Amino acid sequence: MPDFAEPLARLITEFKRLPGIGQKSAQRLAFHVLRAQREDAEHLAQALLDVKDKLGLCRVCNNISDTDLCLYCRDNQRDEKLVCVVEEPHNIIGIETTRQYEGRYHVLHGSLSPLRGIGPESLRIKGLVERIGEGRIQEVILATNPTVEGEATAVYLARLLKPLGVKVTRIAMGIPVGSDLEFADEVTISKAMEGRREM
Amino acid sequence: MPDFAEPLARLITEFKRLPGIGQKSAQRLAFHVLRAQREDAEHLAQALLDVKDKLGLCRVCNNISDTDLCLYCRDNQRDEKLVCVVEEPHNIIGIETTRQYEGRYHVLHGSLSPLRGIGPESLRIKGLVERIGEGRIQEVILATNPTVEGEATAVYLARLLKPLGVKVTRIAMGIPVGSDLEFADEVTISKAMEGRREM
């Protein structure tokens, strides 16, 4: 590692702690900051702190929010009969970019993982059961990830929620649009076959 | 674009201003900061400001430094008869990672570019001439980039410095090691042919 002046070395180290940023990217970012206006560095520094200080979780759905109720829970245009359950707040972004979904959300903040000691009590499931208890929710869409943990979470939630009298559905797994069967793994293909629909 | 809580949206915007960071990366970084400890965000924020506040240029070679003389100008182990001229401070990093070069540096902070109105007076050339005037430098290695601007800068400096009685050399251009002739452009290949050496 070449020698950098201490403040520069420290900024490179801090950038490297971010996900997906290696030594070279961290150096490029640090040198960019070095050349940029002090104002730009200030704005980024302030934004970093504000995210830690001004954001909390929505009282209803546990989404990230700077207000008591998040954007989606506040929005009366959204269908309160429909709740989409996701693992993390950023999963909402993926669903929102489709512009297709008009229901509410519920964020678990994790998935079941017995190996890592994450049981149902570590997830925000209680609030979901309470919401269903209020009687307005008709369908719960389980949009946890198609991983072992996400799948286990979905199975657990389905068993827990069905007796409460709501419809519980799981998002479809299959070949991604625009992809090629050639590049799909066998588990994905078998899920795609299982989930086939009449045309 | 999906809706984010204001502080999160602002952090994403600030991350996007960094080079090589698009919308998706900025979102991933922002959500990472959201999940991280406040302390981590503080360290990054402070490092950003310190780089702007605590760093200046080395009095001798114009490299980035938090002291009057940079690491390389302070190091008496390094050969003061040899000076390597680079365009930007980060170019030093590339040369240092080779662990081959043991001389000093001189940073121009740019390259000649008449089209963008950057003439010799915009570059830090005067200090280099003064350093050579002190009489200890025997060879100046021109390590400006192999671009039109870098090449023009090298040609200009060679003409300016040779009459001062120093040896002026230019780094070799050719096929990158580990690459394939197939992927090299014709200019690089012709430079490689020109610069051929007897084995």
mmCIF file of C-alpha atoms in Angstrom:
data_model
loop_
_atom_site.group_PDB
_atom_site.id
_atom_site.type_symbol
_atom_site.label_atom_id
_atom_site.label_comp_id
_atom_site.label_asym_id
_atom_site.label_seq_id
_atom_site.Cartn_x
_atom_site.Cartn_y
_atom_site.Cartn_z
ATOM 1 C CA MET A 1 0.000 0.000 0.000
ATOM 2 C CA PRO A 2 1.448 3.378 -0.940
ATOM 3 C CA ASP A 3 1.676 6.044 1.727
ATOM 4 C CA PHE A 4 -1.006 8.698 1.845
ATOM 5 C CA ALA A 5 -1.172 11.805 3.983
ATOM 6 C CA GLU A 6 -3.062 10.829 7.155
ATOM 7 C CA PRO A 7 -6.445 12.536 6.486
ATOM 8 C CA LEU A 8 -6.512 11.087 2.962
ATOM 9 C CA ALA A 9 -5.570 7.595 4.203
ATOM 10 C CA ARG A 10 -8.347 7.827 6.783
ATOM 11 C CA LEU A 11 -10.968 8.864 4.206
ATOM 12 C CA ILE A 12 -9.891 5.966 1.959
ATOM 13 C CA THR A 13 -10.249 3.573 4.916
ATOM 14 C CA GLU A 14 -13.711 4.931 5.715
ATOM 15 C CA PHE A 15 -14.867 4.640 2.090
ATOM 16 C CA LYS A 16 -13.564 1.050 1.992
ATOM 17 C CA ARG A 17 -15.904 0.162 4.843
ATOM 18 C CA LEU A 18 -18.860 0.805 2.536
ATOM 19 C CA PRO A 19 -20.217 -2.201 0.623
ATOM 20 C CA GLY A 20 -18.811 -2.789 -2.863
ATOM 21 C CA ILE A 21 -16.056 -0.220 -2.469
ATOM 22 C CA GLY A 22 -12.535 -1.641 -2.738
ATOM 23 C CA GLN A 23 -9.117 -0.012 -2.459
ATOM 24 C CA LYS A 24 -9.128 1.463 -5.968
ATOM 25 C CA SER A 25 -12.668 2.850 -5.813
ATOM 26 C CA ALA A 26 -11.998 4.256 -2.349
ATOM 27 C CA GLN A 27 -8.901 6.016 -3.653
ATOM 28 C CA ARG A 28 -10.812 7.437 -6.610
ATOM 29 C CA LEU A 29 -13.607 8.691 -4.353
ATOM 30 C CA ALA A 30 -11.161 10.207 -1.860
ATOM 31 C CA PHE A 31 -9.239 12.029 -4.573
ATOM 32 C CA HIS A 32 -12.538 13.245 -5.962
ATOM 33 C CA VAL A 33 -13.465 14.716 -2.578
ATOM 34 C CA LEU A 34 -10.022 16.269 -2.410
ATOM 35 C CA ARG A 35 -10.616 18.088 -5.688
ATOM 36 C CA ALA A 36 -14.252 18.982 -4.977
ATOM 37 C CA GLN A 37 -15.502 22.098 -3.195
ATOM 38 C CA ARG A 38 -15.520 22.029 0.608
ATOM 39 C CA GLU A 39 -19.277 22.661 0.356
ATOM 40 C CA ASP A 40 -19.794 19.347 -1.451
ATOM 41 C CA ALA A 41 -17.936 17.444 1.257
ATOM 42 C CA GLU A 42 -20.017 19.267 3.886
ATOM 43 C CA HIS A 43 -23.287 18.308 2.194
ATOM 44 C CA LEU A 44 -22.314 14.643 2.051
ATOM 45 C CA ALA A 45 -21.075 14.707 5.660
ATOM 46 C CA GLN A 46 -24.309 16.346 6.836
ATOM 47 C CA ALA A 47 -26.473 13.945 4.840
ATOM 48 C CA LEU A 48 -24.661 11.009 6.464
ATOM 49 C CA LEU A 49 -25.406 12.296 9.941
ATOM 50 C CA ASP A 50 -28.990 13.299 9.148
ATOM 51 C CA VAL A 51 -29.770 9.785 7.982
ATOM 52 C CA LYS A 52 -28.656 8.523 11.374
ATOM 53 C CA ASP A 53 -30.356 11.281 13.358
ATOM 54 C CA LYS A 54 -33.591 12.102 11.563
ATOM 55 C CA LEU A 55 -34.838 8.712 10.440
ATOM 56 C CA GLY A 56 -36.788 6.184 12.426
ATOM 57 C CA LEU A 57 -39.247 3.424 11.652
ATOM 58 C CA CYS A 58 -42.879 3.836 10.641
ATOM 59 C CA ARG A 59 -45.138 3.050 13.598
ATOM 60 C CA VAL A 60 -47.334 0.797 11.462
ATOM 61 C CA CYS A 61 -45.188 -0.979 8.869
ATOM 62 C CA ASN A 62 -41.592 -0.515 10.161
ATOM 63 C CA ASN A 63 -40.474 1.117 6.917
ATOM 64 C CA ILE A 64 -37.784 3.794 7.207
ATOM 65 C CA SER A 65 -39.418 7.150 7.807
ATOM 66 C CA ASP A 66 -38.704 10.646 9.088
ATOM 67 C CA THR A 67 -42.291 10.880 10.269
ATOM 68 C CA ASP A 68 -44.460 8.798 12.584
ATOM 69 C CA LEU A 69 -46.235 7.187 9.620
ATOM 70 C CA CYS A 70 -44.269 6.427 6.442
ATOM 71 C CA LEU A 71 -45.138 7.676 2.958
ATOM 72 C CA TYR A 72 -47.061 4.523 2.115
ATOM 73 C CA CYS A 73 -49.007 4.269 5.372
ATOM 74 C CA ARG A 74 -49.969 7.947 5.120
ATOM 75 C CA ASP A 75 -51.171 7.635 1.518
ATOM 76 C CA ASN A 76 -54.946 7.129 1.566
ATOM 77 C CA GLN A 77 -54.910 6.308 -2.147
ATOM 78 C CA ARG A 78 -53.206 3.017 -1.345
ATOM 79 C CA ASP A 79 -55.290 -0.090 -0.842
ATOM 80 C CA GLU A 80 -55.284 -0.984 2.848
ATOM 81 C CA LYS A 81 -56.782 -4.421 2.131
ATOM 82 C CA LEU A 82 -53.465 -5.524 0.626
ATOM 83 C CA VAL A 83 -50.190 -5.868 2.560
ATOM 84 C CA CYS A 84 -46.883 -6.866 0.990
ATOM 85 C CA VAL A 85 -44.404 -8.343 3.473
ATOM 86 C CA VAL A 86 -40.704 -7.737 2.727
ATOM 87 C CA GLU A 87 -37.490 -8.485 4.589
ATOM 88 C CA GLU A 88 -35.825 -5.081 4.422
ATOM 89 C CA PRO A 89 -36.907 -1.473 3.766
ATOM 90 C CA HIS A 90 -34.891 -1.348 0.534
ATOM 91 C CA ASN A 91 -36.957 -4.228 -0.874
ATOM 92 C CA ILE A 92 -39.856 -1.753 -1.059
ATOM 93 C CA ILE A 93 -37.881 0.269 -3.604
ATOM 94 C CA GLY A 94 -37.730 -2.659 -6.014
ATOM 95 C CA ILE A 95 -41.468 -3.192 -5.772
ATOM 96 C CA GLU A 96 -42.274 0.521 -6.059
ATOM 97 C CA THR A 97 -40.233 0.913 -9.253
ATOM 98 C CA THR A 98 -42.712 -1.418 -10.982
ATOM 99 C CA ARG A 99 -45.482 1.158 -10.354
ATOM 100 C CA GLN A 100 -47.888 -1.796 -10.330
ATOM 101 C CA TYR A 101 -48.417 -2.328 -6.636
ATOM 102 C CA GLU A 102 -50.884 -0.057 -4.882
ATOM 103 C CA GLY A 103 -51.205 -1.718 -1.486
ATOM 104 C CA ARG A 104 -49.434 -1.225 1.836
ATOM 105 C CA TYR A 105 -46.236 -2.805 3.156
ATOM 106 C CA HIS A 106 -44.874 -4.543 6.202
ATOM 107 C CA VAL A 107 -41.126 -4.734 6.840
ATOM 108 C CA LEU A 108 -39.813 -7.666 8.906
ATOM 109 C CA HIS A 109 -36.258 -6.318 9.246
ATOM 110 C CA GLY A 110 -34.690 -9.692 8.579
ATOM 111 C CA SER A 111 -35.543 -13.292 7.782
ATOM 112 C CA LEU A 112 -35.603 -16.472 9.846
ATOM 113 C CA SER A 113 -32.163 -17.979 10.142
ATOM 114 C CA PRO A 114 -31.778 -20.576 12.895
ATOM 115 C CA LEU A 115 -28.074 -20.910 12.029
ATOM 116 C CA ARG A 116 -27.487 -17.260 12.842
ATOM 117 C CA GLY A 117 -29.799 -17.394 15.838
ATOM 118 C CA ILE A 118 -32.545 -15.324 14.201
ATOM 119 C CA GLY A 119 -35.903 -16.725 15.298
ATOM 120 C CA PRO A 120 -39.441 -15.339 14.842
ATOM 121 C CA GLU A 121 -39.052 -13.190 17.991
ATOM 122 C CA SER A 122 -36.210 -11.246 16.280
ATOM 123 C CA LEU A 123 -38.460 -10.240 13.383
ATOM 124 C CA ARG A 124 -41.212 -7.638 13.435
ATOM 125 C CA ILE A 125 -44.046 -10.112 13.089
ATOM 126 C CA LYS A 126 -46.150 -9.080 16.085
ATOM 127 C CA GLY A 127 -47.173 -5.786 14.481
ATOM 128 C CA LEU A 128 -48.277 -7.631 11.358
ATOM 129 C CA VAL A 129 -50.507 -9.968 13.382
ATOM 130 C CA GLU A 130 -51.997 -6.920 15.130
ATOM 131 C CA ARG A 131 -52.646 -5.199 11.811
ATOM 132 C CA ILE A 132 -54.448 -8.291 10.551
ATOM 133 C CA GLY A 133 -56.364 -8.394 13.835
ATOM 134 C CA GLU A 134 -57.825 -4.966 13.029
ATOM 135 C CA GLY A 135 -59.767 -6.744 10.285
ATOM 136 C CA ARG A 136 -59.183 -4.517 7.254
ATOM 137 C CA ILE A 137 -56.463 -6.616 5.600
ATOM 138 C CA GLN A 138 -57.738 -9.221 3.123
ATOM 139 C CA GLU A 139 -54.530 -10.438 1.454
ATOM 140 C CA VAL A 140 -50.951 -10.738 2.646
ATOM 141 C CA ILE A 141 -48.399 -11.063 -0.162
ATOM 142 C CA LEU A 142 -45.182 -12.681 1.054
ATOM 143 C CA ALA A 143 -42.346 -11.032 -0.887
ATOM 144 C CA THR A 144 -39.440 -12.295 1.178
ATOM 145 C CA ASN A 145 -36.380 -13.232 -0.873
ATOM 146 C CA PRO A 146 -36.254 -16.507 -2.838
ATOM 147 C CA THR A 147 -33.456 -17.766 -0.576
ATOM 148 C CA VAL A 148 -33.463 -20.540 2.021
ATOM 149 C CA GLU A 149 -34.059 -17.974 4.793
ATOM 150 C CA GLY A 150 -36.668 -15.994 2.856
ATOM 151 C CA GLU A 151 -38.497 -19.176 1.918
ATOM 152 C CA ALA A 152 -38.463 -20.436 5.517
ATOM 153 C CA THR A 153 -39.828 -17.077 6.646
ATOM 154 C CA ALA A 154 -42.600 -17.251 4.061
ATOM 155 C CA VAL A 155 -43.578 -20.784 5.116
ATOM 156 C CA TYR A 156 -43.567 -19.742 8.793
ATOM 157 C CA LEU A 157 -45.696 -16.665 8.127
ATOM 158 C CA ALA A 158 -48.147 -18.562 5.930
ATOM 159 C CA ARG A 159 -48.769 -21.056 8.754
ATOM 160 C CA LEU A 160 -49.098 -18.270 11.292
ATOM 161 C CA LEU A 161 -51.362 -15.975 9.301
ATOM 162 C CA LYS A 162 -53.750 -18.285 7.447
ATOM 163 C CA PRO A 163 -55.646 -19.226 10.656
ATOM 164 C CA LEU A 164 -56.339 -15.494 11.107
ATOM 165 C CA GLY A 165 -58.628 -15.663 8.089
ATOM 166 C CA VAL A 166 -56.600 -13.739 5.509
ATOM 167 C CA LYS A 167 -55.544 -14.868 2.061
ATOM 168 C CA VAL A 168 -51.774 -15.482 2.075
ATOM 169 C CA THR A 169 -49.908 -15.471 -1.269
ATOM 170 C CA ARG A 170 -46.261 -15.813 -2.299
ATOM 171 C CA ILE A 171 -44.632 -13.914 -5.179
ATOM 172 C CA ALA A 172 -43.861 -16.079 -8.226
ATOM 173 C CA MET A 173 -40.439 -17.560 -8.810
ATOM 174 C CA GLY A 174 -39.288 -18.320 -12.336
ATOM 175 C CA ILE A 175 -37.114 -17.263 -15.240
ATOM 176 C CA PRO A 176 -36.370 -13.518 -15.146
ATOM 177 C CA VAL A 177 -37.865 -11.565 -18.057
ATOM 178 C CA GLY A 178 -35.329 -10.880 -20.814
ATOM 179 C CA SER A 179 -33.122 -13.716 -19.640
ATOM 180 C CA ASP A 180 -32.482 -17.036 -21.348
ATOM 181 C CA LEU A 181 -33.339 -20.534 -20.137
ATOM 182 C CA GLU A 182 -29.714 -21.403 -20.833
ATOM 183 C CA PHE A 183 -28.543 -19.187 -17.982
ATOM 184 C CA ALA A 184 -31.145 -20.226 -15.424
ATOM 185 C CA ASP A 185 -30.147 -22.696 -12.699
ATOM 186 C CA GLU A 186 -32.093 -25.933 -12.247
ATOM 187 C CA VAL A 187 -33.909 -24.791 -9.095
ATOM 188 C CA THR A 188 -35.196 -21.680 -10.876
ATOM 189 C CA ILE A 189 -36.268 -23.727 -13.886
ATOM 190 C CA SER A 190 -38.088 -26.243 -11.716
ATOM 191 C CA LYS A 191 -39.835 -23.357 -9.895
ATOM 192 C CA ALA A 192 -40.773 -21.903 -13.288
ATOM 193 C CA MET A 193 -42.217 -25.252 -14.376
ATOM 194 C CA GLU A 194 -44.128 -25.678 -11.137
ATOM 195 C CA GLY A 195 -45.579 -22.186 -11.416
ATOM 196 C CA ARG A 196 -46.610 -22.517 -15.082
ATOM 197 C CA ARG A 197 -49.893 -20.902 -16.079
ATOM 198 C CA GLU A 198 -52.331 -21.653 -18.870
ATOM 199 C CA MET A 199 -52.180 -19.207 -21.762
ATOM 200 C CA MET B 1 -38.081 7.116 -8.906
ATOM 201 C CA PRO B 2 -39.648 5.711 -5.742
ATOM 202 C CA ASP B 3 -40.242 7.998 -2.789
ATOM 203 C CA PHE B 4 -37.693 8.027 0.003
ATOM 204 C CA ALA B 5 -37.881 9.789 3.337
ATOM 205 C CA GLU B 6 -36.195 13.192 2.843
ATOM 206 C CA PRO B 7 -32.881 12.557 4.677
ATOM 207 C CA LEU B 8 -32.445 9.259 2.852
ATOM 208 C CA ALA B 9 -33.261 10.829 -0.527
ATOM 209 C CA ARG B 10 -30.705 13.562 0.196
ATOM 210 C CA LEU B 11 -27.962 11.063 1.103
ATOM 211 C CA ILE B 12 -28.672 9.117 -2.092
ATOM 212 C CA THR B 13 -28.398 12.345 -4.099
ATOM 213 C CA GLU B 14 -25.096 13.216 -2.423
ATOM 214 C CA PHE B 15 -23.655 9.736 -3.035
ATOM 215 C CA LYS B 16 -24.710 9.981 -6.694
ATOM 216 C CA ARG B 17 -22.517 13.062 -7.082
ATOM 217 C CA LEU B 18 -19.440 10.891 -6.499
ATOM 218 C CA PRO B 19 -17.740 9.457 -9.594
ATOM 219 C CA GLY B 20 -18.838 5.988 -10.669
ATOM 220 C CA ILE B 21 -21.802 5.893 -8.290
ATOM 221 C CA GLY B 22 -25.183 5.548 -9.985
ATOM 222 C CA GLN B 23 -28.692 5.403 -8.578
ATOM 223 C CA LYS B 24 -28.526 1.754 -7.521
ATOM 224 C CA SER B 25 -25.104 1.991 -5.875
ATOM 225 C CA ALA B 26 -26.112 5.207 -4.133
ATOM 226 C CA GLN B 27 -29.224 3.476 -2.757
ATOM 227 C CA ARG B 28 -27.182 0.514 -1.564
ATOM 228 C CA LEU B 29 -24.660 2.793 0.140
ATOM 229 C CA ALA B 30 -27.367 4.919 1.747
ATOM 230 C CA PHE B 31 -29.196 1.872 3.103
ATOM 231 C CA HIS B 32 -25.886 0.576 4.394
ATOM 232 C CA VAL B 33 -25.317 3.818 6.302
ATOM 233 C CA LEU B 34 -28.856 3.560 7.617
ATOM 234 C CA ARG B 35 -28.138 0.129 9.082
ATOM 235 C CA ALA B 36 -24.631 0.982 10.319
ATOM 236 C CA GLN B 37 -23.739 2.468 13.706
ATOM 237 C CA ARG B 38 -24.006 6.240 14.095
ATOM 238 C CA GLU B 39 -20.287 6.161 14.957
ATOM 239 C CA ASP B 40 -19.425 4.809 11.503
ATOM 240 C CA ALA B 41 -21.360 7.589 9.788
ATOM 241 C CA GLU B 42 -19.605 10.111 12.041
ATOM 242 C CA HIS B 43 -16.171 8.777 11.142
ATOM 243 C CA LEU B 44 -16.876 9.005 7.431
ATOM 244 C CA ALA B 45 -18.380 12.482 7.813
ATOM 245 C CA GLN B 46 -15.366 13.676 9.808
ATOM 246 C CA ALA B 47 -12.887 12.124 7.367
ATOM 247 C CA LEU B 48 -14.620 13.960 4.508
ATOM 248 C CA LEU B 49 -14.217 17.307 6.234
ATOM 249 C CA ASP B 50 -10.658 16.639 7.405
ATOM 250 C CA VAL B 51 -9.546 15.937 3.852
ATOM 251 C CA LYS B 52 -10.792 19.378 2.904
ATOM 252 C CA ASP B 53 -9.447 21.119 6.003
ATOM 253 C CA LYS B 54 -6.165 19.455 6.874
ATOM 254 C CA LEU B 55 -4.571 18.815 3.507
ATOM 255 C CA GLY B 56 -2.493 21.178 1.437
ATOM 256 C CA LEU B 57 0.223 20.841 -1.169
ATOM 257 C CA CYS B 58 3.854 19.937 -0.528
ATOM 258 C CA ARG B 59 6.026 23.065 -0.765
ATOM 259 C CA VAL B 60 8.518 21.301 -3.040
ATOM 260 C CA CYS B 61 6.677 18.848 -5.291
ATOM 261 C CA ASN B 62 2.968 19.915 -5.007
ATOM 262 C CA ASN B 63 1.892 16.473 -3.875
ATOM 263 C CA ILE B 64 -1.048 16.328 -1.438
ATOM 264 C CA SER B 65 0.259 16.598 2.101
ATOM 265 C CA ASP B 66 -0.802 17.421 5.642
ATOM 266 C CA THR B 67 2.701 18.730 6.349
ATOM 267 C CA ASP B 68 4.912 21.367 4.729
ATOM 268 C CA LEU B 69 6.943 18.665 2.967
ATOM 269 C CA CYS B 70 5.224 15.525 1.683
ATOM 270 C CA LEU B 71 6.163 11.957 2.589
ATOM 271 C CA TYR B 72 8.415 11.575 -0.450
ATOM 272 C CA CYS B 73 10.204 14.923 -0.157
ATOM 273 C CA ARG B 74 10.850 14.265 3.545
ATOM 274 C CA ASP B 75 12.269 10.786 2.936
ATOM 275 C CA ASN B 76 16.068 11.054 2.780
ATOM 276 C CA GLN B 77 16.310 7.469 1.556
ATOM 277 C CA ARG B 78 14.865 8.563 -1.766
ATOM 278 C CA ASP B 79 17.155 9.528 -4.619
ATOM 279 C CA GLU B 80 17.028 13.292 -5.065
ATOM 280 C CA LYS B 81 18.851 13.055 -8.414
ATOM 281 C CA LEU B 82 15.731 11.559 -9.973
ATOM 282 C CA VAL B 83 12.401 13.377 -10.407
ATOM 283 C CA CYS B 84 9.282 11.816 -11.850
ATOM 284 C CA VAL B 85 6.796 14.335 -13.269
ATOM 285 C CA VAL B 86 3.101 13.381 -13.088
ATOM 286 C CA GLU B 87 -0.131 15.171 -13.907
ATOM 287 C CA GLU B 88 -2.071 14.547 -10.707
ATOM 288 C CA PRO B 89 -1.286 13.502 -7.127
ATOM 289 C CA HIS B 90 -3.119 10.196 -7.559
ATOM 290 C CA ASN B 91 -0.731 9.231 -10.375
ATOM 291 C CA ILE B 92 1.948 8.885 -7.692
ATOM 292 C CA ILE B 93 -0.041 6.035 -6.170
ATOM 293 C CA GLY B 94 0.171 3.979 -9.349
ATOM 294 C CA ILE B 95 3.941 4.441 -9.523
ATOM 295 C CA GLU B 96 4.425 3.725 -5.818
ATOM 296 C CA THR B 97 2.533 0.443 -5.991
ATOM 297 C CA THR B 98 5.307 -0.899 -8.264
ATOM 298 C CA ARG B 99 7.807 -0.463 -5.383
ATOM 299 C CA GLN B 100 10.432 0.010 -8.090
ATOM 300 C CA TYR B 101 10.836 3.762 -8.138
ATOM 301 C CA GLU B 102 12.984 5.329 -5.454
ATOM 302 C CA GLY B 103 13.272 8.913 -6.671
ATOM 303 C CA ARG B 104 11.282 12.075 -5.954
ATOM 304 C CA TYR B 105 8.162 13.445 -7.645
ATOM 305 C CA HIS B 106 6.795 16.618 -9.148
ATOM 306 C CA VAL B 107 3.057 17.111 -9.606
ATOM 307 C CA LEU B 108 1.886 19.459 -12.377
ATOM 308 C CA HIS B 109 -1.790 19.490 -11.337
ATOM 309 C CA GLY B 110 -3.005 19.182 -14.899
ATOM 310 C CA SER B 111 -1.813 18.859 -18.470
ATOM 311 C CA LEU B 112 -1.572 21.278 -21.377
ATOM 312 C CA SER B 113 -4.884 21.620 -23.143
ATOM 313 C CA PRO B 114 -5.199 24.642 -25.444
ATOM 314 C CA LEU B 115 -8.797 23.663 -26.219
ATOM 315 C CA ARG B 116 -9.746 24.008 -22.562
ATOM 316 C CA GLY B 117 -7.574 27.088 -22.137
ATOM 317 C CA ILE B 118 -4.940 25.342 -20.032
ATOM 318 C CA GLY B 119 -1.535 26.716 -20.976
ATOM 319 C CA PRO B 120 1.876 26.252 -19.322
ATOM 320 C CA GLU B 121 1.147 29.094 -16.889
ATOM 321 C CA SER B 122 -1.762 27.069 -15.429
ATOM 322 C CA LEU B 123 0.535 24.166 -14.540
ATOM 323 C CA ARG B 124 3.049 24.012 -11.699
ATOM 324 C CA ILE B 125 6.100 24.081 -13.933
ATOM 325 C CA LYS B 126 7.967 27.037 -12.386
ATOM 326 C CA GLY B 127 8.789 25.092 -9.210
ATOM 327 C CA LEU B 128 10.211 22.246 -11.295
ATOM 328 C CA VAL B 129 12.510 24.613 -13.168
ATOM 329 C CA GLU B 130 13.632 26.046 -9.824
ATOM 330 C CA ARG B 131 14.309 22.569 -8.419
ATOM 331 C CA ILE B 132 16.440 21.754 -11.460
ATOM 332 C CA GLY B 133 18.209 25.122 -11.007
ATOM 333 C CA GLU B 134 19.385 23.969 -7.580
ATOM 334 C CA GLY B 135 21.632 21.546 -9.447
ATOM 335 C CA ARG B 136 20.995 18.228 -7.688
ATOM 336 C CA ILE B 137 18.549 16.741 -10.188
ATOM 337 C CA GLN B 138 20.164 14.657 -12.947
ATOM 338 C CA GLU B 139 17.184 13.018 -14.639
ATOM 339 C CA VAL B 140 13.575 14.081 -15.139
ATOM 340 C CA ILE B 141 11.206 11.224 -16.001
ATOM 341 C CA LEU B 142 8.071 12.483 -17.772
ATOM 342 C CA ALA B 143 5.228 10.252 -16.609
ATOM 343 C CA THR B 144 2.328 12.331 -17.904
ATOM 344 C CA ASN B 145 -0.534 10.273 -19.346
ATOM 345 C CA PRO B 146 -0.275 8.727 -22.823
ATOM 346 C CA THR B 147 -3.068 11.007 -24.068
ATOM 347 C CA VAL B 148 -2.957 13.919 -26.498
ATOM 348 C CA GLU B 149 -2.721 16.382 -23.582
ATOM 349 C CA GLY B 150 -0.181 14.340 -21.621
ATOM 350 C CA GLU B 151 1.953 13.856 -24.705
ATOM 351 C CA ALA B 152 1.839 17.572 -25.539
ATOM 352 C CA THR B 153 2.838 18.359 -21.953
ATOM 353 C CA ALA B 154 5.761 15.929 -22.168
ATOM 354 C CA VAL B 155 6.976 17.437 -25.449
ATOM 355 C CA TYR B 156 6.688 20.956 -24.006
ATOM 356 C CA LEU B 157 8.582 20.023 -20.822
ATOM 357 C CA ALA B 158 11.307 18.174 -22.740
ATOM 358 C CA ARG B 159 11.978 21.295 -24.838
ATOM 359 C CA LEU B 160 11.937 23.500 -21.749
ATOM 360 C CA LEU B 161 14.102 21.334 -19.485
ATOM 361 C CA LYS B 162 16.775 19.859 -21.771
ATOM 362 C CA PRO B 163 18.574 23.225 -22.165
ATOM 363 C CA LEU B 164 18.919 23.275 -18.354
ATOM 364 C CA GLY B 165 21.375 20.387 -18.641
ATOM 365 C CA VAL B 166 19.290 17.516 -17.245
ATOM 366 C CA LYS B 167 18.530 14.180 -18.855
ATOM 367 C CA VAL B 168 14.831 14.104 -19.813
ATOM 368 C CA THR B 169 13.144 10.725 -20.356
ATOM 369 C CA ARG B 170 9.593 9.589 -21.166
ATOM 370 C CA ILE B 171 7.972 6.430 -19.775
ATOM 371 C CA ALA B 172 7.535 3.638 -22.342
ATOM 372 C CA MET B 173 4.289 3.111 -24.194
ATOM 373 C CA GLY B 174 3.368 -0.329 -25.483
ATOM 374 C CA ILE B 175 1.241 -3.416 -24.968
ATOM 375 C CA PRO B 176 0.167 -3.813 -21.325
ATOM 376 C CA VAL B 177 1.639 -6.873 -19.610
ATOM 377 C CA GLY B 178 -0.814 -9.781 -19.470
ATOM 378 C CA SER B 179 -2.827 -8.332 -22.347
ATOM 379 C CA ASP B 180 -3.111 -9.657 -25.876
ATOM 380 C CA LEU B 181 -2.019 -7.999 -29.132
ATOM 381 C CA GLU B 182 -5.530 -8.724 -30.376
ATOM 382 C CA PHE B 183 -6.999 -6.183 -27.958
ATOM 383 C CA ALA B 184 -4.439 -3.425 -28.466
ATOM 384 C CA ASP B 185 -5.338 -0.465 -30.676
ATOM 385 C CA GLU B 186 -3.158 0.458 -33.636
ATOM 386 C CA VAL B 187 -1.569 3.490 -31.969
ATOM 387 C CA THR B 188 -0.468 1.395 -28.991
ATOM 388 C CA ILE B 189 0.901 -1.309 -31.290
ATOM 389 C CA SER B 190 2.843 1.203 -33.359
ATOM 390 C CA LYS B 191 4.249 2.722 -30.116
ATOM 391 C CA ALA B 192 5.212 -0.782 -28.999
ATOM 392 C CA MET B 193 6.976 -1.409 -32.326
ATOM 393 C CA GLU B 194 8.776 1.931 -32.174
ATOM 394 C CA GLY B 195 9.940 1.265 -28.627
ATOM 395 C CA ARG B 196 11.174 -2.277 -29.314
ATOM 396 C CA ARG B 197 14.327 -3.377 -27.583
ATOM 397 C CA GLU B 198 16.922 -5.980 -28.470
ATOM 398 C CA MET B 199 16.712 -9.164 -26.429
#
